[in-house]
Short mmCIF file of C-alpha atoms in Angstrom, two decimals:
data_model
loop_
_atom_site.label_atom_id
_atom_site.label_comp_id
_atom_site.label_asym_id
_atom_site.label_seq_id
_atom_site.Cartn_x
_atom_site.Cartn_y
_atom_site.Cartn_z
CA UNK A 1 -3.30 20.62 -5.15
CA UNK A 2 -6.23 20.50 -2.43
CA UNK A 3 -7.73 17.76 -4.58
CA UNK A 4 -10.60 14.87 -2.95
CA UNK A 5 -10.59 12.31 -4.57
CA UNK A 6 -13.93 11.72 -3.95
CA UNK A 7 -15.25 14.13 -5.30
CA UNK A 8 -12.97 13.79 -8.70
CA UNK A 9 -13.41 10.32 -9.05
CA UNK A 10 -17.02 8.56 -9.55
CA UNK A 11 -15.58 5.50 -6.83
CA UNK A 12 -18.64 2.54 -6.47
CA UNK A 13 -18.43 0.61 -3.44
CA UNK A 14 -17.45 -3.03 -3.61
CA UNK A 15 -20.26 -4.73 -1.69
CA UNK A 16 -19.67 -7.63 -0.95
CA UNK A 17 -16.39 -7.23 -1.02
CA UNK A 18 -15.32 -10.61 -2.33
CA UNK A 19 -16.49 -14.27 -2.52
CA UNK A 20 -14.24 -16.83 -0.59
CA UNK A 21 -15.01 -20.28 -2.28
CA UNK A 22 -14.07 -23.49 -0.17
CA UNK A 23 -15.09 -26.74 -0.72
CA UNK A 24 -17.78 -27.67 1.31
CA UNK A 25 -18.97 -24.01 1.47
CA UNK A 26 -18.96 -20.23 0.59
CA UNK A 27 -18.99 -16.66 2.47
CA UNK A 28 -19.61 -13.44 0.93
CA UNK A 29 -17.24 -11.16 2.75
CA UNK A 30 -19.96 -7.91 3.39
CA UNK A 31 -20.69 -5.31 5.23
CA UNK A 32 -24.06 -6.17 5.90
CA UNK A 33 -23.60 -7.30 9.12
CA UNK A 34 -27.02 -9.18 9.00
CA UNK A 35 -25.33 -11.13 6.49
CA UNK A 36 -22.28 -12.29 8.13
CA UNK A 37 -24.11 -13.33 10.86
CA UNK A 38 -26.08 -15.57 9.04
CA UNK A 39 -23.30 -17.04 7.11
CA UNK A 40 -21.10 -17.21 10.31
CA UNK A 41 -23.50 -18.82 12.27
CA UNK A 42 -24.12 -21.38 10.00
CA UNK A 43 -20.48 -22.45 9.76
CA UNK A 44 -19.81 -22.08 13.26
CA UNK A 45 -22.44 -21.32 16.16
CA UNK A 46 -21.76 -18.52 18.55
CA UNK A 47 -18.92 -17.23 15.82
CA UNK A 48 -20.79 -13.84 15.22
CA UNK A 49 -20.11 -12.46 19.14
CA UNK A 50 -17.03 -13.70 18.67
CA UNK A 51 -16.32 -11.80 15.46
CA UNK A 52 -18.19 -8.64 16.49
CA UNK A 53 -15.67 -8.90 19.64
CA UNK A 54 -12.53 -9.70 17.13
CA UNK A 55 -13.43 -6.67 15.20
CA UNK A 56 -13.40 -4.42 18.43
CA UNK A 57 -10.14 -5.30 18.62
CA UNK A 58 -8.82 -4.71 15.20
CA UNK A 59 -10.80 -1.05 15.48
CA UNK A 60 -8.66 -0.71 18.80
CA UNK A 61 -5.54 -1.71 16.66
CA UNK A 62 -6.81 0.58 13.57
CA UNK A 63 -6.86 3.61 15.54
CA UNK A 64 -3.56 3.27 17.43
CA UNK A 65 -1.23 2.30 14.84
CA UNK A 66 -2.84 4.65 12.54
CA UNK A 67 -2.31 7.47 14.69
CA UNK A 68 0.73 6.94 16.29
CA UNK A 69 2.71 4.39 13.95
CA UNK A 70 1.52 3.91 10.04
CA UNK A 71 0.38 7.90 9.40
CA UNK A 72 3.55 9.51 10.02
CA UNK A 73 6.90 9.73 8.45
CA UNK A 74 10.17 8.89 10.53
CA UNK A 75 13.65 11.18 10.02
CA UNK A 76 15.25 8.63 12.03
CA UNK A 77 15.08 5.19 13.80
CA UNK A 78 14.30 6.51 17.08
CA UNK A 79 11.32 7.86 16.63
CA UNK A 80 9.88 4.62 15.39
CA UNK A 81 11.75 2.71 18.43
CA UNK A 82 11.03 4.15 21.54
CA UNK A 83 9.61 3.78 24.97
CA UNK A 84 5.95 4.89 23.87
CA UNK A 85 5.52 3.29 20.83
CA UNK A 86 7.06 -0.36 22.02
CA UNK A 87 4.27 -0.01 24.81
CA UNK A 88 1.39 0.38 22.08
CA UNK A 89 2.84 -2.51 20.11
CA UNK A 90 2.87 -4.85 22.83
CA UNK A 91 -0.63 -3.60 24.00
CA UNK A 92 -2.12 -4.34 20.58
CA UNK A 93 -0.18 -7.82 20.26
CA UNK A 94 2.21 -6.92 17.19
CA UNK A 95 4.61 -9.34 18.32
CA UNK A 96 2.02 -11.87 17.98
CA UNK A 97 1.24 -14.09 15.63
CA UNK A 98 -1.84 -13.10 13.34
CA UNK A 99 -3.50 -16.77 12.56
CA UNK A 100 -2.96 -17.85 16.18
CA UNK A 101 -4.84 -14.61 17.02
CA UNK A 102 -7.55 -15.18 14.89
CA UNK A 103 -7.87 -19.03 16.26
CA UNK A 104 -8.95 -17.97 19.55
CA UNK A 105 -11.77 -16.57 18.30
CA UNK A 106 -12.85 -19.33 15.85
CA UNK A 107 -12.54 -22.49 15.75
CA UNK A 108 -13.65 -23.38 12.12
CA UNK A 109 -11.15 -23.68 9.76
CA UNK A 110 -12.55 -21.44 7.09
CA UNK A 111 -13.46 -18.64 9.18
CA UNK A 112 -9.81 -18.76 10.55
CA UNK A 113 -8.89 -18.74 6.61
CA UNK A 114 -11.44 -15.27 6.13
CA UNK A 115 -10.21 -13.20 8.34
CA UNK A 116 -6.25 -13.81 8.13
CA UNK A 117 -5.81 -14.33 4.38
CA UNK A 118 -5.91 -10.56 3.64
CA UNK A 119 -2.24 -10.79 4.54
CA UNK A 120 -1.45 -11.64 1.27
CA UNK A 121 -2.49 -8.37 -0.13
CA UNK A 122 1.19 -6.67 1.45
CA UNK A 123 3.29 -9.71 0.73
CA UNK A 124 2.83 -11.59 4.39
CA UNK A 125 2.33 -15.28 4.76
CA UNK A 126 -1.00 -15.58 7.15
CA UNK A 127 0.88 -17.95 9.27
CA UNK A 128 3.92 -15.65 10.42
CA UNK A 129 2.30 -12.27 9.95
CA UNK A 130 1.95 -9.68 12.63
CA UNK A 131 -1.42 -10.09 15.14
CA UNK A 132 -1.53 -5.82 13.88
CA UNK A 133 -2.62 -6.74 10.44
CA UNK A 134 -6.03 -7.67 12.03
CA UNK A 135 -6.83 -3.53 10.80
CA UNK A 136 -6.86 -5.21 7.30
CA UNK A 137 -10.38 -7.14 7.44
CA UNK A 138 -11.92 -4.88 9.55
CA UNK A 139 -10.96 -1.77 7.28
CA UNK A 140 -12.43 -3.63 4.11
CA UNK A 141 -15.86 -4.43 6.04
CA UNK A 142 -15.97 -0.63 7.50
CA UNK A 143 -13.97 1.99 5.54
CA UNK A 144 -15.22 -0.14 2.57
CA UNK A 145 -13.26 -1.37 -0.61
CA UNK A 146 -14.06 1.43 -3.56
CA UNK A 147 -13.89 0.95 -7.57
CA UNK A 148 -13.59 4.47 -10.00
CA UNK A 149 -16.29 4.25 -12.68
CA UNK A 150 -14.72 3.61 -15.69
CA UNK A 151 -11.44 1.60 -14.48
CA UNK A 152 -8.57 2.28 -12.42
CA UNK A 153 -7.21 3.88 -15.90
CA UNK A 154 -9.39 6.64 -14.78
CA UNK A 155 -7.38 7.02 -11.51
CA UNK A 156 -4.15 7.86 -14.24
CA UNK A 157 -5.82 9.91 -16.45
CA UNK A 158 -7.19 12.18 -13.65
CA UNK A 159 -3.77 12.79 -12.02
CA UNK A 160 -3.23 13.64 -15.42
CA UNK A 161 -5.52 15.83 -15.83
CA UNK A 162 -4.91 17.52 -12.26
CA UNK A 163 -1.12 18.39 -13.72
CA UNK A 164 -2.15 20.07 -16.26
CA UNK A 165 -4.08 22.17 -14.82
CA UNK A 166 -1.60 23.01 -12.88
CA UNK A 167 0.82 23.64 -15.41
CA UNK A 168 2.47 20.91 -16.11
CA UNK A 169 3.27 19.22 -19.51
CA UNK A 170 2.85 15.52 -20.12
CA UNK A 171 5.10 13.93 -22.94
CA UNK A 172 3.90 10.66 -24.25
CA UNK A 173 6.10 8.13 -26.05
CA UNK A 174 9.36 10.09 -25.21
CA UNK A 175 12.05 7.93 -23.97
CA UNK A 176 14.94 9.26 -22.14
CA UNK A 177 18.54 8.18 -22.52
CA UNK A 178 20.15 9.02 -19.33
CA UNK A 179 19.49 11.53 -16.31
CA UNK A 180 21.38 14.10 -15.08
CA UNK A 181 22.02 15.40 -11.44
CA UNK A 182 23.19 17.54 -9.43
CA UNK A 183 23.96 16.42 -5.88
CA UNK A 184 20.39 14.52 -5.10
CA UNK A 185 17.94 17.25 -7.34
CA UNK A 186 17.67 16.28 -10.93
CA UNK A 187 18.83 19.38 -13.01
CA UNK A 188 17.82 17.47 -16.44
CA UNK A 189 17.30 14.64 -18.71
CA UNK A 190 18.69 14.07 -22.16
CA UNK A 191 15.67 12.70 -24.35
CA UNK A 192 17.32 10.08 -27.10
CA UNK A 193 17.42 12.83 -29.86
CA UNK A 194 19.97 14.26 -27.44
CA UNK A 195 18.92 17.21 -27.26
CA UNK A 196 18.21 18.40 -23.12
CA UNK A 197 14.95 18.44 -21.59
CA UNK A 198 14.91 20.63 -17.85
CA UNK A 199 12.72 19.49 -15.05
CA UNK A 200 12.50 20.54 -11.24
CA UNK A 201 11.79 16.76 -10.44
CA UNK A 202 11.75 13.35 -11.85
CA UNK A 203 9.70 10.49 -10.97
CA UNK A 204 11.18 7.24 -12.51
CA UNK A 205 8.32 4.20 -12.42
CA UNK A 206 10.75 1.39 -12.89
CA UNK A 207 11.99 -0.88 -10.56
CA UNK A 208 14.76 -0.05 -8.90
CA UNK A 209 17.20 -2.54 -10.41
CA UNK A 210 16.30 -1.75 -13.74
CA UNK A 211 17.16 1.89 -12.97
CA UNK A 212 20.90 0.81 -11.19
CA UNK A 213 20.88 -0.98 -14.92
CA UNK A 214 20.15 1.68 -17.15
CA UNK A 215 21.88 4.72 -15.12
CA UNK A 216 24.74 2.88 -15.28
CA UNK A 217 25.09 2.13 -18.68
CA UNK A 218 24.10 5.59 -19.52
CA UNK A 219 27.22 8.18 -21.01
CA UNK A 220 29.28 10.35 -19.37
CA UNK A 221 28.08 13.89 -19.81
CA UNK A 222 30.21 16.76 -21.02
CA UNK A 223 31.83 19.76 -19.05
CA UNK A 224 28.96 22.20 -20.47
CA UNK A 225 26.42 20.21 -18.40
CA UNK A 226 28.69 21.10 -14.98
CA UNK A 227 26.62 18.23 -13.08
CA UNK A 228 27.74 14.64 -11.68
CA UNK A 229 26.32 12.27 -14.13
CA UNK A 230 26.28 8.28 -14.48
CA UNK A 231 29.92 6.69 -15.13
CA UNK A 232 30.10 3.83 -17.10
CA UNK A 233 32.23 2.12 -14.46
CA UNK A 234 29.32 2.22 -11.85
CA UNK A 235 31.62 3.18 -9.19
CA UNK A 236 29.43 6.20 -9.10
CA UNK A 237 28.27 6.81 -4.70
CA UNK A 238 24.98 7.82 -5.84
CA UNK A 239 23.13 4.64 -7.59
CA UNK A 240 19.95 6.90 -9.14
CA UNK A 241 22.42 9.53 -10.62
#
């Protein structure tokens, strides 16, 4: 809807970022350079080139994959793999190993920890993640990590109020028994009073085997409906109908 969301939400930056607690010391993860240089140079001397060099790197990695990988959407497997883009993953090491990376840069223990850990955030052990998801630390110390005033509730209740504006209508606390379909476009849903309820789209937040679950267990819709529905078998080709 042409929306920023910086200018609809109030976002505070998160500065620092995060406190990493280890036993015999601590590091306040900031983008105050001056700051990390004194804390890195007090763990481990000559660290700060070091890092300012690391984080050259993951800008190098930022901007390529961004461009050329991550921002886009793929129709088919091919344009993923191909000559060009196997060339910029082996130029910015994504066949390497991410902690091994970061160890030839520093040696202490703990900065090794700091600047790998962030794997965790997309599910990736540190250990055996890609050497690309350097872009991760480097992102949070330049791009910045953001908060909305008032709770990431407000983030909701914004969208919310965006689709109204727009025309749409928002229906609390109505559950809905089963969906209807036709080919891959939902013509309707059947609220539990029964009675039908016609969207252009539906947007189902549940995981995905709770909606195999439910869609299969839903009943088989009448003739007057004219639409392939869920089957009570689940033989049905089309898991979401």
């Amino acid at each position: 809807f042409g929306k920023k969301m910086e200018k609809e939400l109030d976002l505070v930056r998160m500065d620092p970022v995060y406190k990493l607690t280890f036993p015999e010391e601590t590091m306040l993860f900031s983008s105050d350079l001056l700051q990390m240089q004194e804390q890195m140079e007090r763990m481990e001397p000559g660290s700060y080139t070091r890092f300012l060099e690391y984080m050259g790197r993951s800008f190098s990695a930022y901007k390529t994959s961004m461009k050329y990988i991550i921002d886009r959407n793929y129709d088919h497997i091919f344009q993923f793999i191909n000559p060009s883009n196997m060339v910029r993953l082996l130029s910015l090491n994504a066949f390497g190993n991410h902690y091994r990376t970061a160890s030839r840069y520093f040696k202490n223990e703990n900065l090794r920890t700091t600047f790998t850990f962030q794997n965790i955030y997309v599910g990736q052990n540190p250990f055996h993640a890609s050497s690309i998801f350097s872009m991760l630390p480097f992102m949070e110390l330049t791009d910045g990590v953001f908060f909305p005033a008032g709770g990431m509730n407000r983030v909701a209740e914004k969208l919310a109020e965006i689709a109204v504006e727009n025309g749409a209508e928002i229906r609390y606390r109505c559950p809905v028994e089963w969906i209807a379909v036709n080919g891959e476009e939902v013509s309707g849903e059947q609220k539990n009073n029964r009675s039908p309820l016609t969207v252009h789209r539906s947007l189902i937040l549940q995981c995905v085997h709770r909606v195999h679950q439910r869609c299969r267990n839903c009943p088989v819709g009448d003739d007057q409906h004219g639409n392939d529905q869920c089957k009570n078998s689940g033989q049905d080709k089309n898991p979401y109908t």
